[in-house]
Amino acid sequence: MGILLLHGLGGDRRQPLALLRPVLPETATVVAPDVRAHGTSTVVGTRADFALDALAAEIAADLPDEPLTIIGISMGAAIGLRLALLVEVEKLVFIRPAFTDRALPDNLAAYPAMGELLETFGAKHAEKLFRETDFFHDLETVSPLAAEGAIEQFRKPDAAARAIRLIEIPKNAAFESASDLAAVTAPASIVAAPRDPVHPVDVAELWASSLPNASLSLVPARDESVEVYTTAIRAAVTRALDHDVPA
């Protein structure tokens, strides 16, 4: 069994491994790459290189030649969705999808602003300026953990040099319409949580209604208890791996 783990925007392969390794089958072949300009990837490139289809094609080129289960978090879910149109997939698990059927939805609008601040002012001063924006205050009002996650973008390795990822990737639509996804017939389990301004439940609902064979699971809000949230995410993934469609 092959499992591909895809991390979120600004993260790296350690994110899905830390979250999900305890519930992955011991016999599975687990592949967890760092997406371009993330983690150990020193490749940056041009704006065109950060189209979701381009990122998916890069990852597809290094995948084993066997059917895969794809598990993607946030940006990783969007890349995984595009990958499902390129390679043979047995199952799909999309955790906290954030991308929609249009470019730069409101829930992702803060990211290009962060990237532009990083490019212009450098990490330390950019963080200070971002804390003064409506973007930060709106995030903090709904979810202090979401606001904390945004601040972490300024503290990532080489954050300023890699700022293009925050500017360009959110400009992508994950898909154009339900008809765009007609070929994605693998069972898809979608996991979302309330009170997450970057990954709203209505985005997960859009994915669930657009994919031909999808189901939606809701877990408790992360701000209520990270431990409870993590346990619920792992339980949802366990169900997805054990069954075609989780209960």
PDB file of C-alpha atoms in Angstrom:
ATOM      1  CA  MET A   1       0.000   0.000   0.000  1.00  0.00           C
ATOM      2  CA  GLY A   2       1.410   3.366  -0.991  1.00  0.00           C
ATOM      3  CA  ILE A   3       0.499   6.519   0.913  1.00  0.00           C
ATOM      4  CA  LEU A   4       1.433  10.002  -0.238  1.00  0.00           C
ATOM      5  CA  LEU A   5       1.397  12.704   2.444  1.00  0.00           C
ATOM      6  CA  LEU A   6       1.235  16.345   1.344  1.00  0.00           C
ATOM      7  CA  HIS A   7       1.811  19.237   3.729  1.00  0.00           C
ATOM      8  CA  GLY A   8       0.242  22.680   3.953  1.00  0.00           C
ATOM      9  CA  LEU A   9       1.396  26.067   2.674  1.00  0.00           C
ATOM     10  CA  GLY A  10       4.592  27.176   4.391  1.00  0.00           C
ATOM     11  CA  GLY A  11       4.958  23.817   6.119  1.00  0.00           C
ATOM     12  CA  ASP A  12       7.054  20.775   5.299  1.00  0.00           C
ATOM     13  CA  ARG A  13       6.895  16.988   5.298  1.00  0.00           C
ATOM     14  CA  ARG A  14       7.160  16.859   9.087  1.00  0.00           C
ATOM     15  CA  GLN A  15       3.644  18.305   9.427  1.00  0.00           C
ATOM     16  CA  PRO A  16       1.672  15.325   8.054  1.00  0.00           C
ATOM     17  CA  LEU A  17       4.183  12.824   9.407  1.00  0.00           C
ATOM     18  CA  ALA A  18       3.835  14.135  12.968  1.00  0.00           C
ATOM     19  CA  LEU A  19       0.063  14.285  12.714  1.00  0.00           C
ATOM     20  CA  LEU A  20      -0.614  10.988  10.968  1.00  0.00           C
ATOM     21  CA  ARG A  21       2.282   8.576  11.410  1.00  0.00           C
ATOM     22  CA  PRO A  22       0.647   6.950  14.487  1.00  0.00           C
ATOM     23  CA  VAL A  23      -2.388   5.844  12.458  1.00  0.00           C
ATOM     24  CA  LEU A  24      -0.737   4.828   9.174  1.00  0.00           C
ATOM     25  CA  PRO A  25      -0.468   1.090   8.459  1.00  0.00           C
ATOM     26  CA  GLU A  26       2.952  -0.238   9.394  1.00  0.00           C
ATOM     27  CA  THR A  27       3.179  -2.089   6.093  1.00  0.00           C
ATOM     28  CA  ALA A  28       2.476   0.991   3.974  1.00  0.00           C
ATOM     29  CA  THR A  29       5.092   2.651   1.806  1.00  0.00           C
ATOM     30  CA  VAL A  30       4.887   6.272   2.943  1.00  0.00           C
ATOM     31  CA  VAL A  31       6.080   9.070   0.669  1.00  0.00           C
ATOM     32  CA  ALA A  32       6.170  12.573   2.169  1.00  0.00           C
ATOM     33  CA  PRO A  33       7.907  15.105  -0.082  1.00  0.00           C
ATOM     34  CA  ASP A  34       8.697  18.726   0.589  1.00  0.00           C
ATOM     35  CA  VAL A  35       6.858  20.780  -2.008  1.00  0.00           C
ATOM     36  CA  ARG A  36       8.926  23.246  -4.080  1.00  0.00           C
ATOM     37  CA  ALA A  37      10.330  26.073  -1.902  1.00  0.00           C
ATOM     38  CA  HIS A  38       9.268  24.294   1.291  1.00  0.00           C
ATOM     39  CA  GLY A  39      11.264  22.390   3.872  1.00  0.00           C
ATOM     40  CA  THR A  40      14.438  20.908   2.416  1.00  0.00           C
ATOM     41  CA  SER A  41      13.553  21.956  -1.143  1.00  0.00           C
ATOM     42  CA  THR A  42      15.909  24.753  -2.131  1.00  0.00           C
ATOM     43  CA  VAL A  43      14.266  25.174  -5.547  1.00  0.00           C
ATOM     44  CA  VAL A  44      12.233  28.367  -5.904  1.00  0.00           C
ATOM     45  CA  GLY A  45      11.816  29.259  -9.561  1.00  0.00           C
ATOM     46  CA  THR A  46       9.287  31.481 -11.304  1.00  0.00           C
ATOM     47  CA  ARG A  47       5.698  32.413 -10.580  1.00  0.00           C
ATOM     48  CA  ALA A  48       4.457  29.853 -13.113  1.00  0.00           C
ATOM     49  CA  ASP A  49       6.168  27.081 -11.146  1.00  0.00           C
ATOM     50  CA  PHE A  50       3.692  27.641  -8.306  1.00  0.00           C
ATOM     51  CA  ALA A  51       0.566  26.749 -10.258  1.00  0.00           C
ATOM     52  CA  LEU A  52      -1.129  23.794  -8.574  1.00  0.00           C
ATOM     53  CA  ASP A  53      -0.910  21.708 -11.737  1.00  0.00           C
ATOM     54  CA  ALA A  54       2.831  22.428 -12.014  1.00  0.00           C
ATOM     55  CA  LEU A  55       3.407  21.455  -8.380  1.00  0.00           C
ATOM     56  CA  ALA A  56       1.345  18.290  -8.851  1.00  0.00           C
ATOM     57  CA  ALA A  57       3.300  17.348 -11.967  1.00  0.00           C
ATOM     58  CA  GLU A  58       6.605  17.762 -10.103  1.00  0.00           C
ATOM     59  CA  ILE A  59       5.442  15.434  -7.366  1.00  0.00           C
ATOM     60  CA  ALA A  60       3.964  12.921  -9.816  1.00  0.00           C
ATOM     61  CA  ALA A  61       7.346  12.571 -11.540  1.00  0.00           C
ATOM     62  CA  ASP A  62       8.881  11.060  -8.393  1.00  0.00           C
ATOM     63  CA  LEU A  63       6.062   8.784  -7.272  1.00  0.00           C
ATOM     64  CA  PRO A  64       6.313   4.991  -7.175  1.00  0.00           C
ATOM     65  CA  ASP A  65       4.474   3.167  -9.941  1.00  0.00           C
ATOM     66  CA  GLU A  66       1.632   1.827  -7.822  1.00  0.00           C
ATOM     67  CA  PRO A  67      -1.876   2.937  -6.836  1.00  0.00           C
ATOM     68  CA  LEU A  68      -1.768   5.468  -4.040  1.00  0.00           C
ATOM     69  CA  THR A  69      -3.780   6.775  -1.176  1.00  0.00           C
ATOM     70  CA  ILE A  70      -3.249  10.529  -1.103  1.00  0.00           C
ATOM     71  CA  ILE A  71      -3.606  12.404   2.181  1.00  0.00           C
ATOM     72  CA  GLY A  72      -3.276  16.164   1.864  1.00  0.00           C
ATOM     73  CA  ILE A  73      -3.528  18.979   4.388  1.00  0.00           C
ATOM     74  CA  SER A  74      -4.743  22.415   3.219  1.00  0.00           C
ATOM     75  CA  MET A  75      -2.482  23.258   0.255  1.00  0.00           C
ATOM     76  CA  GLY A  76      -1.578  19.580   0.175  1.00  0.00           C
ATOM     77  CA  ALA A  77      -5.243  18.762  -0.336  1.00  0.00           C
ATOM     78  CA  ALA A  78      -5.378  21.065  -3.364  1.00  0.00           C
ATOM     79  CA  ILE A  79      -2.222  19.552  -4.850  1.00  0.00           C
ATOM     80  CA  GLY A  80      -3.544  16.075  -4.077  1.00  0.00           C
ATOM     81  CA  LEU A  81      -6.750  16.860  -5.904  1.00  0.00           C
ATOM     82  CA  ARG A  82      -4.796  17.859  -9.026  1.00  0.00           C
ATOM     83  CA  LEU A  83      -2.631  14.736  -8.655  1.00  0.00           C
ATOM     84  CA  ALA A  84      -5.754  12.575  -8.663  1.00  0.00           C
ATOM     85  CA  LEU A  85      -6.242  13.671 -12.265  1.00  0.00           C
ATOM     86  CA  LEU A  86      -2.696  12.542 -13.183  1.00  0.00           C
ATOM     87  CA  VAL A  87      -2.050   9.245 -11.386  1.00  0.00           C
ATOM     88  CA  GLU A  88      -3.959   6.153 -10.321  1.00  0.00           C
ATOM     89  CA  VAL A  89      -5.478   6.732  -6.892  1.00  0.00           C
ATOM     90  CA  GLU A  90      -7.203   4.265  -4.583  1.00  0.00           C
ATOM     91  CA  LYS A  91      -8.367   6.683  -1.889  1.00  0.00           C
ATOM     92  CA  LEU A  92      -8.216  10.374  -1.106  1.00  0.00           C
ATOM     93  CA  VAL A  93      -8.183  12.074   2.279  1.00  0.00           C
ATOM     94  CA  PHE A  94      -8.390  15.853   2.303  1.00  0.00           C
ATOM     95  CA  ILE A  95      -7.801  17.502   5.679  1.00  0.00           C
ATOM     96  CA  ARG A  96      -8.906  21.135   6.108  1.00  0.00           C
ATOM     97  CA  PRO A  97      -9.134  22.075   2.406  1.00  0.00           C
ATOM     98  CA  ALA A  98      -8.684  25.809   1.880  1.00  0.00           C
ATOM     99  CA  PHE A  99      -8.677  26.269  -1.894  1.00  0.00           C
ATOM    100  CA  THR A 100     -11.949  26.603  -3.790  1.00  0.00           C
ATOM    101  CA  ASP A 101     -13.305  26.887  -7.327  1.00  0.00           C
ATOM    102  CA  ARG A 102     -11.966  30.425  -7.707  1.00  0.00           C
ATOM    103  CA  ALA A 103      -8.600  32.085  -7.404  1.00  0.00           C
ATOM    104  CA  LEU A 104      -7.654  33.718  -4.111  1.00  0.00           C
ATOM    105  CA  PRO A 105     -10.800  33.138  -2.067  1.00  0.00           C
ATOM    106  CA  ASP A 106     -11.352  35.429   0.911  1.00  0.00           C
ATOM    107  CA  ASN A 107     -10.060  32.854   3.398  1.00  0.00           C
ATOM    108  CA  LEU A 108      -6.624  32.901   1.706  1.00  0.00           C
ATOM    109  CA  ALA A 109      -6.351  36.639   1.053  1.00  0.00           C
ATOM    110  CA  ALA A 110      -3.931  37.192   3.948  1.00  0.00           C
ATOM    111  CA  TYR A 111      -1.220  35.041   2.396  1.00  0.00           C
ATOM    112  CA  PRO A 112      -0.226  37.212  -0.580  1.00  0.00           C
ATOM    113  CA  ALA A 113      -0.217  40.171   1.826  1.00  0.00           C
ATOM    114  CA  MET A 114       2.208  38.280   4.066  1.00  0.00           C
ATOM    115  CA  GLY A 115       4.363  37.353   1.097  1.00  0.00           C
ATOM    116  CA  GLU A 116       4.558  40.915  -0.178  1.00  0.00           C
ATOM    117  CA  LEU A 117       5.537  42.189   3.268  1.00  0.00           C
ATOM    118  CA  LEU A 118       8.252  39.547   3.465  1.00  0.00           C
ATOM    119  CA  GLU A 119       9.642  40.462   0.050  1.00  0.00           C
ATOM    120  CA  THR A 120       9.660  44.170   0.840  1.00  0.00           C
ATOM    121  CA  PHE A 121      10.718  44.355   4.485  1.00  0.00           C
ATOM    122  CA  GLY A 122      12.317  41.076   5.464  1.00  0.00           C
ATOM    123  CA  ALA A 123      11.027  38.626   8.038  1.00  0.00           C
ATOM    124  CA  LYS A 124      11.387  40.511  11.318  1.00  0.00           C
ATOM    125  CA  HIS A 125       9.906  43.848  10.247  1.00  0.00           C
ATOM    126  CA  ALA A 126       7.282  42.152   8.047  1.00  0.00           C
ATOM    127  CA  GLU A 127       5.970  40.230  11.053  1.00  0.00           C
ATOM    128  CA  LYS A 128       5.618  43.446  13.028  1.00  0.00           C
ATOM    129  CA  LEU A 129       3.749  45.138  10.173  1.00  0.00           C
ATOM    130  CA  PHE A 130       1.459  42.154   9.640  1.00  0.00           C
ATOM    131  CA  ARG A 131       0.419  42.204  13.298  1.00  0.00           C
ATOM    132  CA  GLU A 132      -0.985  45.675  12.642  1.00  0.00           C
ATOM    133  CA  THR A 133      -3.181  44.600   9.716  1.00  0.00           C
ATOM    134  CA  ASP A 134      -6.886  43.803   9.646  1.00  0.00           C
ATOM    135  CA  PHE A 135      -5.937  40.370   8.330  1.00  0.00           C
ATOM    136  CA  PHE A 136      -4.176  39.510  11.569  1.00  0.00           C
ATOM    137  CA  HIS A 137      -6.832  41.005  13.824  1.00  0.00           C
ATOM    138  CA  ASP A 138      -9.616  39.187  11.972  1.00  0.00           C
ATOM    139  CA  LEU A 139      -7.802  35.870  12.310  1.00  0.00           C
ATOM    140  CA  GLU A 140      -7.111  36.465  15.990  1.00  0.00           C
ATOM    141  CA  THR A 141     -10.755  37.301  16.660  1.00  0.00           C
ATOM    142  CA  VAL A 142     -12.009  34.010  15.251  1.00  0.00           C
ATOM    143  CA  SER A 143      -9.119  31.709  16.120  1.00  0.00           C
ATOM    144  CA  PRO A 144      -6.008  32.640  18.101  1.00  0.00           C
ATOM    145  CA  LEU A 145      -4.353  29.484  16.799  1.00  0.00           C
ATOM    146  CA  ALA A 146      -4.992  30.537  13.205  1.00  0.00           C
ATOM    147  CA  ALA A 147      -3.417  33.909  13.971  1.00  0.00           C
ATOM    148  CA  GLU A 148      -0.451  32.152  15.574  1.00  0.00           C
ATOM    149  CA  GLY A 149      -0.114  29.975  12.466  1.00  0.00           C
ATOM    150  CA  ALA A 150      -0.013  33.070  10.267  1.00  0.00           C
ATOM    151  CA  ILE A 151       2.774  34.569  12.382  1.00  0.00           C
ATOM    152  CA  GLU A 152       4.740  31.341  12.027  1.00  0.00           C
ATOM    153  CA  GLN A 153       4.973  32.035   8.284  1.00  0.00           C
ATOM    154  CA  PHE A 154       7.372  34.882   9.078  1.00  0.00           C
ATOM    155  CA  ARG A 155       9.581  32.594  11.148  1.00  0.00           C
ATOM    156  CA  LYS A 156      10.006  29.764   8.666  1.00  0.00           C
ATOM    157  CA  PRO A 157      13.512  29.116   7.297  1.00  0.00           C
ATOM    158  CA  ASP A 158      14.319  31.489   4.446  1.00  0.00           C
ATOM    159  CA  ALA A 159      10.838  32.997   4.738  1.00  0.00           C
ATOM    160  CA  ALA A 160      11.686  36.138   2.780  1.00  0.00           C
ATOM    161  CA  ALA A 161      13.572  34.300   0.031  1.00  0.00           C
ATOM    162  CA  ARG A 162      10.639  31.914  -0.378  1.00  0.00           C
ATOM    163  CA  ALA A 163       7.897  34.527  -0.074  1.00  0.00           C
ATOM    164  CA  ILE A 164       6.763  33.851  -3.625  1.00  0.00           C
ATOM    165  CA  ARG A 165       5.046  30.689  -2.389  1.00  0.00           C
ATOM    166  CA  LEU A 166       2.706  32.755  -0.200  1.00  0.00           C
ATOM    167  CA  ILE A 167       2.025  35.192  -3.024  1.00  0.00           C
ATOM    168  CA  GLU A 168       1.420  32.798  -5.882  1.00  0.00           C
ATOM    169  CA  ILE A 169      -0.005  29.533  -4.557  1.00  0.00           C
ATOM    170  CA  PRO A 170      -3.194  31.069  -3.064  1.00  0.00           C
ATOM    171  CA  LYS A 171      -3.991  32.566  -6.476  1.00  0.00           C
ATOM    172  CA  ASN A 172      -4.839  29.068  -7.732  1.00  0.00           C
ATOM    173  CA  ALA A 173      -8.277  27.536  -7.879  1.00  0.00           C
ATOM    174  CA  ALA A 174      -8.346  23.897  -6.790  1.00  0.00           C
ATOM    175  CA  PHE A 175     -10.901  23.153  -9.507  1.00  0.00           C
ATOM    176  CA  GLU A 176     -13.204  25.037 -11.837  1.00  0.00           C
ATOM    177  CA  SER A 177     -16.477  23.189 -11.327  1.00  0.00           C
ATOM    178  CA  ALA A 178     -17.879  19.804 -10.358  1.00  0.00           C
ATOM    179  CA  SER A 179     -17.534  18.704 -13.989  1.00  0.00           C
ATOM    180  CA  ASP A 180     -13.787  19.368 -13.696  1.00  0.00           C
ATOM    181  CA  LEU A 181     -13.687  16.599 -11.071  1.00  0.00           C
ATOM    182  CA  ALA A 182     -15.856  14.022 -12.825  1.00  0.00           C
ATOM    183  CA  ALA A 183     -12.820  11.804 -13.430  1.00  0.00           C
ATOM    184  CA  VAL A 184     -11.871  11.752  -9.740  1.00  0.00           C
ATOM    185  CA  THR A 185     -13.934   8.710  -8.802  1.00  0.00           C
ATOM    186  CA  ALA A 186     -11.792   7.375  -5.961  1.00  0.00           C
ATOM    187  CA  PRO A 187     -13.463   7.497  -2.538  1.00  0.00           C
ATOM    188  CA  ALA A 188     -12.676  10.866  -0.978  1.00  0.00           C
ATOM    189  CA  SER A 189     -12.906  11.595   2.736  1.00  0.00           C
ATOM    190  CA  ILE A 190     -12.915  15.265   3.639  1.00  0.00           C
ATOM    191  CA  VAL A 191     -12.172  16.440   7.180  1.00  0.00           C
ATOM    192  CA  ALA A 192     -12.932  19.932   8.493  1.00  0.00           C
ATOM    193  CA  ALA A 193     -13.330  21.796  11.770  1.00  0.00           C
ATOM    194  CA  PRO A 194     -15.433  24.803  12.787  1.00  0.00           C
ATOM    195  CA  ARG A 195     -13.981  28.186  13.749  1.00  0.00           C
ATOM    196  CA  ASP A 196     -11.103  27.873  11.310  1.00  0.00           C
ATOM    197  CA  PRO A 197     -10.997  31.073   9.229  1.00  0.00           C
ATOM    198  CA  VAL A 198      -8.331  29.795   6.839  1.00  0.00           C
ATOM    199  CA  HIS A 199     -10.050  26.439   6.290  1.00  0.00           C
ATOM    200  CA  PRO A 200     -13.783  27.161   6.579  1.00  0.00           C
ATOM    201  CA  VAL A 201     -16.285  24.351   6.800  1.00  0.00           C
ATOM    202  CA  ASP A 202     -18.123  25.736   3.775  1.00  0.00           C
ATOM    203  CA  VAL A 203     -15.012  25.092   1.659  1.00  0.00           C
ATOM    204  CA  ALA A 204     -15.005  21.465   2.808  1.00  0.00           C
ATOM    205  CA  GLU A 205     -18.707  21.277   1.996  1.00  0.00           C
ATOM    206  CA  LEU A 206     -17.997  22.590  -1.496  1.00  0.00           C
ATOM    207  CA  TRP A 207     -15.417  19.840  -2.034  1.00  0.00           C
ATOM    208  CA  ALA A 208     -17.773  17.180  -0.678  1.00  0.00           C
ATOM    209  CA  SER A 209     -20.560  18.277  -3.016  1.00  0.00           C
ATOM    210  CA  SER A 210     -18.271  18.576  -6.053  1.00  0.00           C
ATOM    211  CA  LEU A 211     -16.421  15.256  -5.868  1.00  0.00           C
ATOM    212  CA  PRO A 212     -18.358  12.253  -7.219  1.00  0.00           C
ATOM    213  CA  ASN A 213     -17.675   9.895  -4.297  1.00  0.00           C
ATOM    214  CA  ALA A 214     -16.991  12.070  -1.268  1.00  0.00           C
ATOM    215  CA  SER A 215     -18.031  12.253   2.356  1.00  0.00           C
ATOM    216  CA  LEU A 216     -17.455  14.916   4.985  1.00  0.00           C
ATOM    217  CA  SER A 217     -16.394  14.485   8.613  1.00  0.00           C
ATOM    218  CA  LEU A 218     -16.389  17.321  11.134  1.00  0.00           C
ATOM    219  CA  VAL A 219     -13.992  17.327  14.076  1.00  0.00           C
ATOM    220  CA  PRO A 220     -13.940  19.666  17.101  1.00  0.00           C
ATOM    221  CA  ALA A 221     -12.490  23.140  16.730  1.00  0.00           C
ATOM    222  CA  ARG A 222      -8.727  23.252  17.183  1.00  0.00           C
ATOM    223  CA  ASP A 223      -8.928  26.224  19.553  1.00  0.00           C
ATOM    224  CA  GLU A 224     -11.044  24.223  21.989  1.00  0.00           C
ATOM    225  CA  SER A 225      -8.341  21.610  22.513  1.00  0.00           C
ATOM    226  CA  VAL A 226      -5.432  20.767  20.227  1.00  0.00           C
ATOM    227  CA  GLU A 227      -5.235  17.303  21.796  1.00  0.00           C
ATOM    228  CA  VAL A 228      -8.909  16.537  21.178  1.00  0.00           C
ATOM    229  CA  TYR A 229      -8.680  17.973  17.679  1.00  0.00           C
ATOM    230  CA  THR A 230      -5.606  15.881  16.853  1.00  0.00           C
ATOM    231  CA  THR A 231      -7.211  12.707  18.187  1.00  0.00           C
ATOM    232  CA  ALA A 232     -10.318  13.366  16.100  1.00  0.00           C
ATOM    233  CA  ILE A 233      -8.280  14.007  12.947  1.00  0.00           C
ATOM    234  CA  ARG A 234      -6.413  10.736  13.443  1.00  0.00           C
ATOM    235  CA  ALA A 235      -9.682   8.877  14.013  1.00  0.00           C
ATOM    236  CA  ALA A 236     -11.164  10.315  10.827  1.00  0.00           C
ATOM    237  CA  VAL A 237      -8.100   9.284   8.827  1.00  0.00           C
ATOM    238  CA  THR A 238      -8.214   5.793  10.353  1.00  0.00           C
ATOM    239  CA  ARG A 239     -11.832   5.430   9.228  1.00  0.00           C
ATOM    240  CA  ALA A 240     -10.955   6.688   5.761  1.00  0.00           C
ATOM    241  CA  LEU A 241      -8.147   4.164   5.386  1.00  0.00           C
ATOM    242  CA  ASP A 242     -10.253   1.274   6.683  1.00  0.00           C
ATOM    243  CA  HIS A 243     -13.376   1.949   4.626  1.00  0.00           C
ATOM    244  CA  ASP A 244     -14.184   3.292   1.197  1.00  0.00           C
ATOM    245  CA  VAL A 245     -16.345   6.006   2.704  1.00  0.00           C
ATOM    246  CA  PRO A 246     -16.235   6.794   6.443  1.00  0.00           C
ATOM    247  CA  ALA A 247     -19.376   6.674   8.529  1.00  0.00           C
TER     248      ALA A 247
END
